Amino acid sequence: MMSPWLRKLVLIIHLTLSVGWVGAVAAYLTSDVTASTSEGVAELRAAYLSMQWMTWWVIVPLAFGSVATGLILSLGTPWGLFRHYWVVISLIATLFALVVLLLETRTIDAYAGIAADPTTSDARLRDLGGTLLHSVGGTVVLLVVLGLNVYKPKGLTKYGRRKRREERLS
Amino acid sequence: MPLWVKAFAIIGIVLLLLIIVAAVFGDGQHGPGRHLGGDDDESDGTPHTPPPDHTPPPHALVPYRPSGQAPA
């Protein structure tokens, strides 16, 4: 188990990365909405390229950092990783969001490649569309996880109940 | 198992089923492949290669970067 000082330090890093992930997705959404709705060619090119930069330089690092510090925090504190339902559900939802994000980077790279190509016609650029379904869905998942982490609803898993019994007996 | 966990499980299963149904019965063109200019993509009338007299637009930003590479 971590010392209280170290636990608080990891908690600060975890909160910063996790809330930063939500904020970065919100910023990404502005470019995504532009990519999905704008008719201006210069705006579209800027939107697709900024989507790629934000994804690779901000969102993906924050996502990995959030998952890593979340694992450290749960394994290094009495909360554990599989003892409480809210921790298990948060883990599953976060990993799901991370996998979808990594799969979506292929689409984002493809869009950015087309937008950066000076030979791409204006009509083709306007026809590309955005990634709104995934980005809005991802935002909802992250907000649900955020809510679970703040409210921490009661509920021990079978494993959690067994561990608690063992701890009481010992 | 608490009630809220059951509610989360039901919502999660429904969403998962919707994703599977969309993937199986969708147009089969999910993902970036539909934008990468296959032969069947010419039907929209948009040329993939520039015409001989094509000149790059003035707002051309940066050269094409292959997918999978992070920007420098």
Coordinates of C-alpha atoms in Angstrom, one line a residue:
Chain A
M1 CA 0.0 0.0 0.0
M2 CA 1.1 3.5 -0.7
S3 CA 1.9 6.1 1.9
P4 CA -0.7 8.8 2.3
W5 CA 1.7 11.4 0.8
L6 CA 2.4 9.3 -2.2
R7 CA -1.3 8.4 -2.6
K8 CA -2.2 12.0 -2.8
L9 CA 0.5 12.7 -5.3
V10 CA -0.7 9.9 -7.6
L11 CA -4.3 11.1 -7.1
I12 CA -3.4 14.6 -8.2
I13 CA -1.7 13.3 -11.3
H14 CA -4.6 10.9 -12.0
L15 CA -7.2 13.7 -11.6
T16 CA -5.2 16.1 -13.8
L17 CA -4.8 13.5 -16.6
S18 CA -8.4 12.2 -16.4
V19 CA -10.1 15.6 -16.3
G20 CA -7.6 16.8 -18.9
W21 CA -8.7 13.9 -21.2
V22 CA -12.3 15.1 -20.9
G23 CA -11.3 18.7 -21.7
A24 CA -9.1 17.6 -24.6
V25 CA -12.1 15.7 -26.1
A26 CA -14.2 18.8 -25.7
A27 CA -11.6 20.8 -27.6
Y28 CA -11.5 18.1 -30.2
L29 CA -15.3 18.3 -30.6
T30 CA -15.0 21.9 -31.8
S31 CA -12.9 20.8 -34.7
D32 CA -15.0 17.8 -35.3
V33 CA -18.2 19.9 -35.5
T34 CA -16.4 22.2 -37.9
A35 CA -15.3 19.2 -40.0
S36 CA -18.9 17.8 -40.0
T37 CA -20.7 21.1 -40.8
S38 CA -18.5 23.6 -42.5
E39 CA -18.5 24.2 -46.2
G40 CA -15.3 26.4 -46.2
V41 CA -12.4 24.5 -47.6
A42 CA -9.7 26.3 -45.6
E43 CA -11.7 25.7 -42.4
L44 CA -12.1 22.0 -43.3
R45 CA -8.4 21.5 -43.9
A46 CA -7.6 23.3 -40.6
A47 CA -10.2 21.2 -38.8
Y48 CA -8.9 17.8 -40.0
L49 CA -5.3 18.7 -39.3
S50 CA -6.1 20.0 -35.8
M51 CA -8.1 16.8 -35.1
Q52 CA -5.0 14.8 -35.9
W53 CA -2.6 16.9 -33.8
M54 CA -5.0 17.0 -30.8
T55 CA -5.5 13.3 -31.0
W56 CA -1.8 12.3 -31.1
W57 CA -0.3 15.0 -29.0
V58 CA -3.0 15.5 -26.3
I59 CA -5.8 13.0 -26.2
V60 CA -3.9 9.7 -26.6
P61 CA -1.1 10.6 -24.1
L62 CA -3.7 11.7 -21.6
A63 CA -5.8 8.6 -22.1
F64 CA -2.8 6.3 -21.5
G65 CA -1.7 8.4 -18.5
S66 CA -5.2 8.3 -17.0
V67 CA -5.4 4.5 -17.3
A68 CA -1.9 3.9 -15.9
T69 CA -2.4 6.2 -12.9
G70 CA -5.8 4.8 -12.3
L71 CA -4.4 1.3 -12.1
I72 CA -1.6 2.4 -9.8
L73 CA -4.0 4.2 -7.6
S74 CA -6.5 1.3 -7.3
L75 CA -3.8 -1.3 -6.7
G76 CA -1.9 0.8 -4.2
T77 CA -4.9 1.7 -2.1
P78 CA -7.5 -0.3 -0.1
W79 CA -10.0 0.3 -3.0
G80 CA -8.4 -2.4 -5.1
L81 CA -9.1 -3.1 -8.7
F82 CA -11.8 -5.8 -8.5
R83 CA -13.3 -5.2 -5.0
H84 CA -15.9 -2.5 -5.8
Y85 CA -18.3 -2.5 -8.7
W86 CA -17.7 1.2 -9.4
V87 CA -14.0 0.6 -9.9
V88 CA -14.6 -2.4 -12.1
I89 CA -17.2 -0.6 -14.3
S90 CA -14.9 2.5 -14.5
L91 CA -12.0 0.3 -15.6
I92 CA -14.1 -1.5 -18.3
A93 CA -15.6 1.8 -19.6
T94 CA -12.2 3.5 -19.7
L95 CA -10.5 0.6 -21.5
F96 CA -13.4 0.5 -24.0
A97 CA -13.0 4.3 -24.6
L98 CA -9.3 3.8 -25.0
V99 CA -9.6 1.0 -27.6
V100 CA -12.2 3.0 -29.6
L101 CA -9.9 6.0 -29.5
L102 CA -7.0 4.0 -30.8
L103 CA -9.1 2.5 -33.6
E104 CA -10.5 5.9 -34.5
T105 CA -6.9 7.3 -34.9
R106 CA -6.8 5.4 -38.3
T107 CA -9.8 7.4 -39.5
I108 CA -8.4 10.6 -38.2
D109 CA -5.1 10.0 -39.9
A110 CA -6.8 9.2 -43.1
Y111 CA -8.9 12.4 -43.0
A112 CA -5.8 14.5 -42.1
G113 CA -3.9 12.9 -45.0
I114 CA -6.6 13.7 -47.5
A115 CA -6.9 17.3 -46.1
A116 CA -3.2 17.8 -46.2
D117 CA -3.0 16.7 -49.8
P118 CA -3.0 19.8 -52.0
T119 CA -4.5 17.8 -54.9
T120 CA -7.6 16.9 -53.0
S121 CA -10.6 18.5 -54.6
D122 CA -12.9 20.8 -52.7
A123 CA -15.9 18.5 -53.3
R124 CA -14.1 15.5 -51.9
L125 CA -13.0 17.5 -48.9
R126 CA -16.6 18.6 -48.2
D127 CA -17.8 15.0 -48.6
L128 CA -15.5 13.5 -45.9
G129 CA -17.6 14.2 -42.8
G130 CA -16.4 14.0 -39.3
T131 CA -16.1 11.6 -36.4
L132 CA -18.9 13.0 -34.2
L133 CA -20.6 9.7 -33.3
H134 CA -17.4 8.5 -31.7
S135 CA -16.3 11.7 -30.1
V136 CA -19.7 12.4 -28.6
G137 CA -20.0 8.8 -27.5
G138 CA -16.6 9.0 -26.0
T139 CA -17.4 12.1 -24.1
V140 CA -20.5 10.5 -22.6
V141 CA -18.5 7.5 -21.5
L142 CA -15.9 9.6 -19.9
L143 CA -18.5 11.7 -18.1
V144 CA -20.2 8.6 -16.7
V145 CA -16.8 7.3 -15.5
L146 CA -16.2 10.8 -13.9
G147 CA -19.5 10.6 -12.1
L148 CA -18.8 7.1 -10.8
N149 CA -15.5 8.2 -9.5
V150 CA -17.0 11.1 -7.7
Y151 CA -20.1 9.4 -6.2
K152 CA -18.4 6.0 -5.6
P153 CA -21.7 4.2 -5.3
K154 CA -21.7 1.3 -2.8
G155 CA -21.5 -2.3 -3.8
L156 CA -18.8 -4.9 -3.2
T157 CA -18.1 -7.6 -5.8
K158 CA -17.9 -11.3 -4.7
Y159 CA -14.1 -11.0 -4.6
G160 CA -14.4 -7.8 -2.5
R161 CA -16.7 -9.5 0.0
R162 CA -14.4 -12.5 0.3
K163 CA -11.3 -10.3 0.8
R164 CA -13.1 -8.2 3.5
R165 CA -14.0 -11.4 5.4
E166 CA -10.4 -12.6 5.2
E167 CA -9.2 -9.3 6.5
R168 CA -11.6 -9.3 9.4
L169 CA -10.6 -12.9 10.3
S170 CA -7.0 -12.1 10.2
Chain B
M1 CA -25.6 -7.2 -6.9
P2 CA -26.8 -3.6 -6.3
L3 CA -29.6 -2.3 -8.5
W4 CA -27.4 0.4 -10.1
V5 CA -25.0 -2.3 -11.3
K6 CA -27.8 -4.2 -12.9
A7 CA -28.9 -1.0 -14.7
F8 CA -25.4 -0.3 -15.9
A9 CA -25.1 -3.9 -17.1
I10 CA -28.4 -3.7 -19.1
I11 CA -27.4 -0.4 -20.7
G12 CA -24.0 -1.7 -21.5
I13 CA -25.3 -4.9 -23.1
V14 CA -27.9 -3.0 -25.1
L15 CA -25.2 -0.6 -26.4
L16 CA -22.9 -3.5 -27.2
L17 CA -25.7 -5.2 -29.2
L18 CA -26.4 -1.9 -31.1
I19 CA -22.7 -1.6 -32.0
I20 CA -22.6 -5.2 -33.2
V21 CA -25.8 -4.8 -35.2
A22 CA -24.5 -1.6 -36.8
A23 CA -21.2 -3.3 -37.7
V24 CA -22.9 -6.4 -39.1
F25 CA -26.0 -4.8 -40.9
G26 CA -24.5 -1.4 -41.6
D27 CA -23.2 -0.4 -45.1
G28 CA -20.1 -2.4 -44.5
Q29 CA -18.0 0.6 -45.1
H30 CA -17.2 1.6 -41.6
G31 CA -13.8 3.0 -40.9
P32 CA -11.2 4.9 -42.9
G33 CA -11.1 2.6 -45.8
R34 CA -14.1 4.2 -47.4
H35 CA -12.1 7.4 -47.7
L36 CA -8.9 6.0 -49.1
G37 CA -9.9 6.0 -52.7
G38 CA -10.6 2.5 -53.8
D39 CA -11.7 1.8 -57.3
D40 CA -15.4 1.7 -56.3
D41 CA -15.1 5.1 -54.8
E42 CA -15.1 6.8 -58.2
S43 CA -18.8 6.6 -58.4
D44 CA -19.2 9.9 -56.6
G45 CA -17.7 11.7 -59.6
T46 CA -14.8 13.1 -57.5
P47 CA -11.5 12.7 -59.3
H48 CA -8.7 11.2 -57.1
T49 CA -6.0 12.3 -59.4
P50 CA -5.6 16.0 -60.4
P51 CA -6.4 17.1 -63.9
P52 CA -3.4 18.0 -66.1
D53 CA -3.9 21.7 -65.6
H54 CA -4.4 21.4 -61.8
T55 CA -2.6 23.9 -59.6
P56 CA -2.4 23.5 -55.9
P57 CA -4.8 25.8 -54.0
P58 CA -3.2 28.7 -52.2
H59 CA -4.4 27.3 -48.8
A60 CA -2.4 24.1 -49.2
L61 CA -1.0 23.7 -45.7
V62 CA 1.4 20.9 -45.2
P63 CA 2.6 17.9 -47.3
Y64 CA 0.8 14.6 -47.0
R65 CA 1.9 12.6 -44.0
P66 CA 1.3 8.8 -44.2
S67 CA -1.2 7.5 -41.7
G68 CA 0.1 6.2 -38.4
Q69 CA 2.8 8.8 -38.0
A70 CA 2.4 11.4 -35.3
P71 CA 3.1 14.9 -36.5
A72 CA 6.6 16.2 -35.8

